[in-house]
Amino acid sequence: MQGKIIKGIGGFYYVHVGESAVYECKAKGIFRKEKIKPLVGDNVEIEVLDEKDKEGSITKILPRKNELVRPLVANVDQALVVFAIKSPVPHLNLLDRFLVMMEYLEVPVVLCFNKEDIAGAEERTELGNIYKDIGYPVIFTSAESGYHVEELRQLLQGKTTVIAGPSGVGKSSLLNRLYPEAQMETGAISRKIERGKHTTRHSELFRIAQDTYICDTPGFSSLYVLATEKEELKFYFPEFAPYEGQCRFQTCDHIHEPACAVREALDKGQISKSRYDSYVNMYNEQKDKKRY
């Protein structure tokens, strides 16, 4: 019998099989011996031990398409990155770090800006222009009013999506809209520091439609650039791609070199300044790490 691991707690794995059955399973000892840990999102084969109580044993982990480290989840088709338009104001450098990670892992991204109901048209336009121009699908939603939630549901259809973003931006509230049975805690924004309480304590897949799963993850407030060489960082900024090969120097890092096509595009407004600043910030961070 085949199924998908939707939750793992305390050595027990909950495997969704068919339309509605969920089996509580332990993993065979062979996995521990081979140092293989089942992950949320794994497609597995199970042996049923007790049909009445829905208990079983995981006998095989099927090949993984991919594997994320943070959150620890396998077989992700796309990432839904959620930031608030305001309250809290989006930290664009943090957002860009996450996008770099997804580019590195080759995981497509849908970018969702929540709390549309308290934002102005100028804020929506500015954010939309930055990220739509790069090629990321961008959707503005309101978990409070339900605005564009059905449109968001269509973007998730038939895929396993990991939802991620800082605390307090409304991830759990959006999930409650998409799948009310999840009954997620929403938590309140701390008015004093405008940072949300971490309400999600473990990764869990929710089946919101046939072949459609969404994975909620613990909120993050900081994200470090992957252990990639600083010279490779430019390849994870899609807007730089049209200018590759047009710089004077083939190894141009688009920071100090003369006759740089990327910086010329920046001066002409063809590349977002906030995105370029994020790139420089990450590049210098990697350079400083090398120094020590």
GROMACS .gro file of C-alpha atoms in nm:
model
  292
    1MET     CA    1   0.000   0.000   0.000
    2GLN     CA    2   0.139   0.342  -0.097
    3GLY     CA    3   0.085   0.675   0.071
    4LYS     CA    4   0.243   1.007   0.167
    5ILE     CA    5   0.382   1.104   0.509
    6ILE     CA    6   0.182   1.407   0.625
    7LYS     CA    7   0.321   1.437   0.978
    8GLY     CA    8   0.598   1.293   1.194
    9ILE     CA    9   0.605   1.322   1.574
   10GLY     CA   10   0.803   1.126   1.832
   11GLY     CA   11   0.906   0.845   1.600
   12PHE     CA   12   0.552   0.797   1.464
   13TYR     CA   13   0.470   0.882   1.104
   14TYR     CA   14   0.119   0.954   0.982
   15VAL     CA   15   0.072   0.827   0.627
   16HIS     CA   16  -0.216   0.948   0.411
   17VAL     CA   17  -0.344   0.669   0.184
   18GLY     CA   18  -0.615   0.702  -0.078
   19GLU     CA   19  -0.890   0.955  -0.026
   20SER     CA   20  -0.911   0.979   0.352
   21ALA     CA   21  -0.737   0.699   0.542
   22VAL     CA   22  -0.443   0.797   0.765
   23TYR     CA   23  -0.226   0.521   0.916
   24GLU     CA   24  -0.005   0.567   1.222
   25CYS     CA   25   0.324   0.399   1.134
   26LYS     CA   26   0.667   0.327   1.275
   27ALA     CA   27   0.962   0.298   1.038
   28LYS     CA   28   1.131  -0.040   0.994
   29GLY     CA   29   1.459  -0.080   1.180
   30ILE     CA   30   1.646  -0.108   0.849
   31PHE     CA   31   1.606   0.269   0.800
   32ARG     CA   32   1.783   0.344   1.131
   33LYS     CA   33   2.054   0.096   1.042
   34GLU     CA   34   2.111   0.268   0.707
   35LYS     CA   35   2.076   0.613   0.872
   36ILE     CA   36   1.778   0.705   0.657
   37LYS     CA   37   1.514   0.923   0.823
   38PRO     CA   38   1.163   0.939   0.675
   39LEU     CA   39   1.055   1.297   0.605
   40VAL     CA   40   0.723   1.474   0.584
   41GLY     CA   41   0.636   1.466   0.213
   42ASP     CA   42   0.796   1.127   0.150
   43ASN     CA   43   0.601   0.886  -0.068
   44VAL     CA   44   0.623   0.550   0.105
   45GLU     CA   45   0.507   0.191   0.098
   46ILE     CA   46   0.351   0.060   0.417
   47GLU     CA   47   0.253  -0.275   0.559
   48VAL     CA   48  -0.083  -0.266   0.742
   49LEU     CA   49  -0.057  -0.416   1.091
   50ASP     CA   50  -0.405  -0.331   1.220
   51GLU     CA   51  -0.674  -0.221   0.974
   52LYS     CA   52  -0.928  -0.136   1.243
   53ASP     CA   53  -0.696   0.099   1.437
   54LYS     CA   54  -0.519   0.212   1.117
   55GLU     CA   55  -0.171   0.110   1.230
   56GLY     CA   56   0.113   0.012   1.002
   57SER     CA   57   0.483  -0.002   0.932
   58ILE     CA   58   0.681   0.190   0.671
   59THR     CA   59   0.864  -0.066   0.458
   60LYS     CA   60   1.002   0.149   0.175
   61ILE     CA   61   1.073   0.515   0.103
   62LEU     CA   62   1.024   0.589  -0.265
   63PRO     CA   63   1.284   0.805  -0.447
   64ARG     CA   64   1.271   1.174  -0.353
   65LYS     CA   65   1.237   1.447  -0.613
   66ASN     CA   66   1.401   1.694  -0.376
   67GLU     CA   67   1.461   1.758  -0.007
   68LEU     CA   68   1.454   2.088   0.180
   69VAL     CA   69   1.655   2.138   0.498
   70ARG     CA   70   1.458   2.427   0.643
   71PRO     CA   71   1.183   2.320   0.663
   72LEU     CA   72   1.273   1.950   0.660
   73VAL     CA   73   1.032   1.826   0.394
   74ALA     CA   74   1.061   1.619   0.077
   75ASN     CA   75   0.905   1.616  -0.271
   76VAL     CA   76   0.808   1.982  -0.287
   77ASP     CA   77   0.665   2.110  -0.617
   78GLN     CA   78   0.670   2.478  -0.528
   79ALA     CA   79   0.708   2.726  -0.244
   80LEU     CA   80   0.443   2.976  -0.142
   81VAL     CA   81   0.637   3.264   0.012
   82VAL     CA   82   0.410   3.482   0.224
   83PHE     CA   83   0.497   3.833   0.344
   84ALA     CA   84   0.261   4.102   0.470
   85ILE     CA   85   0.228   4.420   0.264
   86LYS     CA   86   0.239   4.606   0.595
   87SER     CA   87   0.215   4.534   0.969
   88PRO     CA   88   0.486   4.418   0.961
   89VAL     CA   89   0.644   4.603   0.668
   90PRO     CA   90   0.816   4.345   0.440
   91HIS     CA   91   1.188   4.295   0.498
   92LEU     CA   92   1.291   4.272   0.132
   93ASN     CA   93   1.644   4.155   0.202
   94LEU     CA   94   1.501   3.860   0.396
   95LEU     CA   95   1.257   3.790   0.113
   96ASP     CA   96   1.539   3.796  -0.142
   97ARG     CA   97   1.743   3.553   0.067
   98PHE     CA   98   1.458   3.307   0.058
   99LEU     CA   99   1.421   3.349  -0.319
  100VAL     CA  100   1.793   3.282  -0.362
  101MET     CA  101   1.755   2.961  -0.163
  102MET     CA  102   1.464   2.847  -0.380
  103GLU     CA  103   1.655   2.933  -0.700
  104TYR     CA  104   1.948   2.728  -0.569
  105LEU     CA  105   1.719   2.432  -0.496
  106GLU     CA  106   1.533   2.479  -0.827
  107VAL     CA  107   1.198   2.504  -0.647
  108PRO     CA  108   0.947   2.734  -0.825
  109VAL     CA  109   0.803   3.016  -0.614
  110VAL     CA  110   0.461   3.179  -0.586
  111LEU     CA  111   0.495   3.509  -0.401
  112CYS     CA  112   0.201   3.609  -0.184
  113PHE     CA  113   0.165   3.949  -0.017
  114ASN     CA  114  -0.102   3.923   0.250
  115LYS     CA  115  -0.303   4.188   0.444
  116GLU     CA  116  -0.416   4.356   0.123
  117ASP     CA  117  -0.710   4.500   0.316
  118ILE     CA  118  -0.487   4.740   0.515
  119ALA     CA  119  -0.251   4.839   0.232
  120GLY     CA  120  -0.264   5.121  -0.018
  121ALA     CA  121  -0.245   5.098  -0.396
  122GLU     CA  122   0.103   5.253  -0.398
  123GLU     CA  123   0.244   4.979  -0.175
  124ARG     CA  124   0.086   4.705  -0.386
  125THR     CA  125   0.216   4.858  -0.709
  126GLU     CA  126   0.571   4.898  -0.578
  127LEU     CA  127   0.597   4.536  -0.459
  128GLY     CA  128   0.427   4.402  -0.769
  129ASN     CA  129   0.662   4.589  -1.001
  130ILE     CA  130   0.974   4.458  -0.826
  131TYR     CA  131   0.887   4.089  -0.836
  132LYS     CA  132   0.652   4.052  -1.133
  133ASP     CA  133   0.917   4.208  -1.357
  134ILE     CA  134   1.161   3.933  -1.252
  135GLY     CA  135   0.908   3.666  -1.348
  136TYR     CA  136   0.775   3.551  -1.012
  137PRO     CA  137   0.398   3.494  -0.994
  138VAL     CA  138   0.268   3.753  -0.744
  139ILE     CA  139  -0.071   3.746  -0.573
  140PHE     CA  140  -0.215   3.991  -0.320
  141THR     CA  141  -0.447   3.838  -0.061
  142SER     CA  142  -0.635   3.912   0.259
  143ALA     CA  143  -0.682   3.622   0.498
  144GLU     CA  144  -0.910   3.856   0.694
  145SER     CA  145  -1.161   3.917   0.413
  146GLY     CA  146  -1.090   3.618   0.188
  147TYR     CA  147  -0.974   3.844  -0.098
  148HIS     CA  148  -0.807   3.639  -0.377
  149VAL     CA  149  -0.799   3.323  -0.161
  150GLU     CA  150  -0.980   3.121  -0.431
  151GLU     CA  151  -0.733   3.248  -0.691
  152LEU     CA  152  -0.453   3.135  -0.460
  153ARG     CA  153  -0.616   2.793  -0.427
  154GLN     CA  154  -0.597   2.752  -0.807
  155LEU     CA  155  -0.222   2.820  -0.800
  156LEU     CA  156  -0.181   2.534  -0.551
  157GLN     CA  157  -0.398   2.281  -0.736
  158GLY     CA  158  -0.237   1.941  -0.799
  159LYS     CA  159   0.090   2.028  -0.624
  160THR     CA  160   0.270   1.987  -0.292
  161THR     CA  161   0.343   2.339  -0.175
  162VAL     CA  162   0.553   2.449   0.120
  163ILE     CA  163   0.427   2.773   0.272
  164ALA     CA  164   0.689   2.987   0.442
  165GLY     CA  165   0.756   3.339   0.557
  166PRO     CA  166   0.829   3.542   0.869
  167SER     CA  167   0.609   3.518   1.176
  168GLY     CA  168   0.304   3.740   1.196
  169VAL     CA  169   0.234   3.778   0.823
  170GLY     CA  170  -0.079   3.560   0.827
  171LYS     CA  171   0.045   3.222   0.700
  172SER     CA  172  -0.167   3.021   0.941
  173SER     CA  173  -0.468   3.248   0.883
  174LEU     CA  174  -0.438   3.189   0.507
  175LEU     CA  175  -0.413   2.815   0.567
  176ASN     CA  176  -0.728   2.833   0.779
  177ARG     CA  177  -0.902   2.995   0.482
  178LEU     CA  178  -0.775   2.731   0.241
  179TYR     CA  179  -0.841   2.442   0.477
  180PRO     CA  180  -1.054   2.531   0.781
  181GLU     CA  181  -1.010   2.182   0.927
  182ALA     CA  182  -0.644   2.264   0.995
  183GLN     CA  183  -0.756   2.474   1.294
  184MET     CA  184  -0.418   2.641   1.312
  185GLU     CA  185  -0.337   2.887   1.584
  186THR     CA  186  -0.309   3.233   1.435
  187GLY     CA  187  -0.132   3.421   1.713
  188ALA     CA  188  -0.140   3.797   1.751
  189ILE     CA  189   0.117   4.047   1.636
  190SER     CA  190   0.305   4.198   1.925
  191ARG     CA  191   0.223   4.570   1.897
  192LYS     CA  192   0.540   4.657   2.077
  193ILE     CA  193   0.790   4.487   1.847
  194GLU     CA  194   0.569   4.405   1.546
  195ARG     CA  195   0.694   4.049   1.538
  196GLY     CA  196   0.464   3.750   1.546
  197LYS     CA  197   0.468   3.469   1.796
  198HIS     CA  198   0.585   3.139   1.651
  199THR     CA  199   0.260   2.945   1.635
  200THR     CA  200   0.363   2.652   1.413
  201ARG     CA  201   0.569   2.389   1.597
  202HIS     CA  202   0.628   2.118   1.339
  203SER     CA  203   0.604   2.062   0.965
  204GLU     CA  204   0.277   1.903   0.857
  205LEU     CA  205   0.111   1.841   0.521
  206PHE     CA  206  -0.257   1.924   0.482
  207ARG     CA  207  -0.454   1.773   0.196
  208ILE     CA  208  -0.669   2.061   0.070
  209ALA     CA  209  -0.789   1.886  -0.249
  210GLN     CA  210  -0.716   1.577  -0.455
  211ASP     CA  211  -0.338   1.549  -0.511
  212THR     CA  212  -0.303   1.891  -0.348
  213TYR     CA  213  -0.103   1.930  -0.027
  214ILE     CA  214   0.021   2.234   0.158
  215CYS     CA  215   0.295   2.224   0.421
  216ASP     CA  216   0.298   2.480   0.699
  217THR     CA  217   0.634   2.542   0.865
  218PRO     CA  218   0.771   2.721   1.170
  219GLY     CA  219   0.809   3.093   1.102
  220PHE     CA  220   1.156   3.223   1.038
  221SER     CA  221   1.298   3.562   1.126
  222SER     CA  222   1.641   3.516   0.971
  223LEU     CA  223   1.768   3.311   0.683
  224TYR     CA  224   2.132   3.262   0.591
  225VAL     CA  225   2.256   3.240   0.235
  226LEU     CA  226   2.343   2.888   0.131
  227ALA     CA  227   2.701   2.773   0.140
  228THR     CA  228   2.756   2.870  -0.221
  229GLU     CA  229   3.061   3.052  -0.354
  230LYS     CA  230   3.014   3.429  -0.377
  231GLU     CA  231   3.103   3.409  -0.747
  232GLU     CA  232   2.800   3.183  -0.803
  233LEU     CA  233   2.552   3.406  -0.620
  234LYS     CA  234   2.476   3.617  -0.929
  235PHE     CA  235   2.328   3.313  -1.105
  236TYR     CA  236   2.044   3.298  -0.849
  237PHE     CA  237   1.918   3.645  -0.941
  238PRO     CA  238   1.710   3.579  -1.256
  239GLU     CA  239   1.704   3.945  -1.361
  240PHE     CA  240   2.082   3.936  -1.414
  241ALA     CA  241   2.058   3.656  -1.673
  242PRO     CA  242   1.982   3.876  -1.979
  243TYR     CA  243   2.304   4.073  -1.918
  244GLU     CA  244   2.541   3.779  -1.869
  245GLY     CA  245   2.814   3.786  -2.130
  246GLN     CA  246   2.767   4.159  -2.200
  247CYS     CA  247   3.010   4.285  -1.933
  248ARG     CA  248   3.368   4.379  -2.024
  249PHE     CA  249   3.503   4.100  -1.803
  250GLN     CA  250   3.374   3.744  -1.835
  251THR     CA  251   3.410   3.689  -1.460
  252CYS     CA  252   3.235   4.016  -1.368
  253ASP     CA  253   3.069   4.004  -1.027
  254HIS     CA  254   2.860   4.315  -1.106
  255ILE     CA  255   2.993   4.514  -0.811
  256HIS     CA  256   3.318   4.709  -0.878
  257GLU     CA  257   3.422   4.616  -1.232
  258PRO     CA  258   3.405   4.879  -1.509
  259ALA     CA  259   3.171   4.845  -1.808
  260CYS     CA  260   2.934   4.616  -1.615
  261ALA     CA  261   2.610   4.552  -1.806
  262VAL     CA  262   2.418   4.472  -1.486
  263ARG     CA  263   2.512   4.802  -1.321
  264GLU     CA  264   2.429   4.988  -1.642
  265ALA     CA  265   2.084   4.823  -1.635
  266LEU     CA  266   2.053   4.927  -1.270
  267ASP     CA  267   2.130   5.289  -1.361
  268LYS     CA  268   1.861   5.278  -1.632
  269GLY     CA  269   1.603   5.144  -1.386
  270GLN     CA  270   1.586   4.806  -1.561
  271ILE     CA  271   1.692   4.625  -1.242
  272SER     CA  272   1.537   4.695  -0.902
  273LYS     CA  273   1.767   4.883  -0.664
  274SER     CA  274   1.636   4.691  -0.361
  275ARG     CA  275   1.712   4.360  -0.534
  276TYR     CA  276   2.059   4.476  -0.636
  277ASP     CA  277   2.126   4.597  -0.280
  278SER     CA  278   2.024   4.252  -0.152
  279TYR     CA  279   2.271   4.093  -0.394
  280VAL     CA  280   2.558   4.319  -0.280
  281ASN     CA  281   2.472   4.254   0.084
  282MET     CA  282   2.480   3.876   0.035
  283TYR     CA  283   2.796   3.891  -0.177
  284ASN     CA  284   2.985   4.089   0.087
  285GLU     CA  285   2.858   3.853   0.356
  286GLN     CA  286   3.002   3.556   0.167
  287LYS     CA  287   3.329   3.743   0.108
  288ASP     CA  288   3.364   3.817   0.480
  289LYS     CA  289   3.304   3.451   0.565
  290LYS     CA  290   3.589   3.352   0.335
  291ARG     CA  291   3.817   3.598   0.507
  292TYR     CA  292   3.778   3.417   0.837
   0.00000   0.00000   0.00000
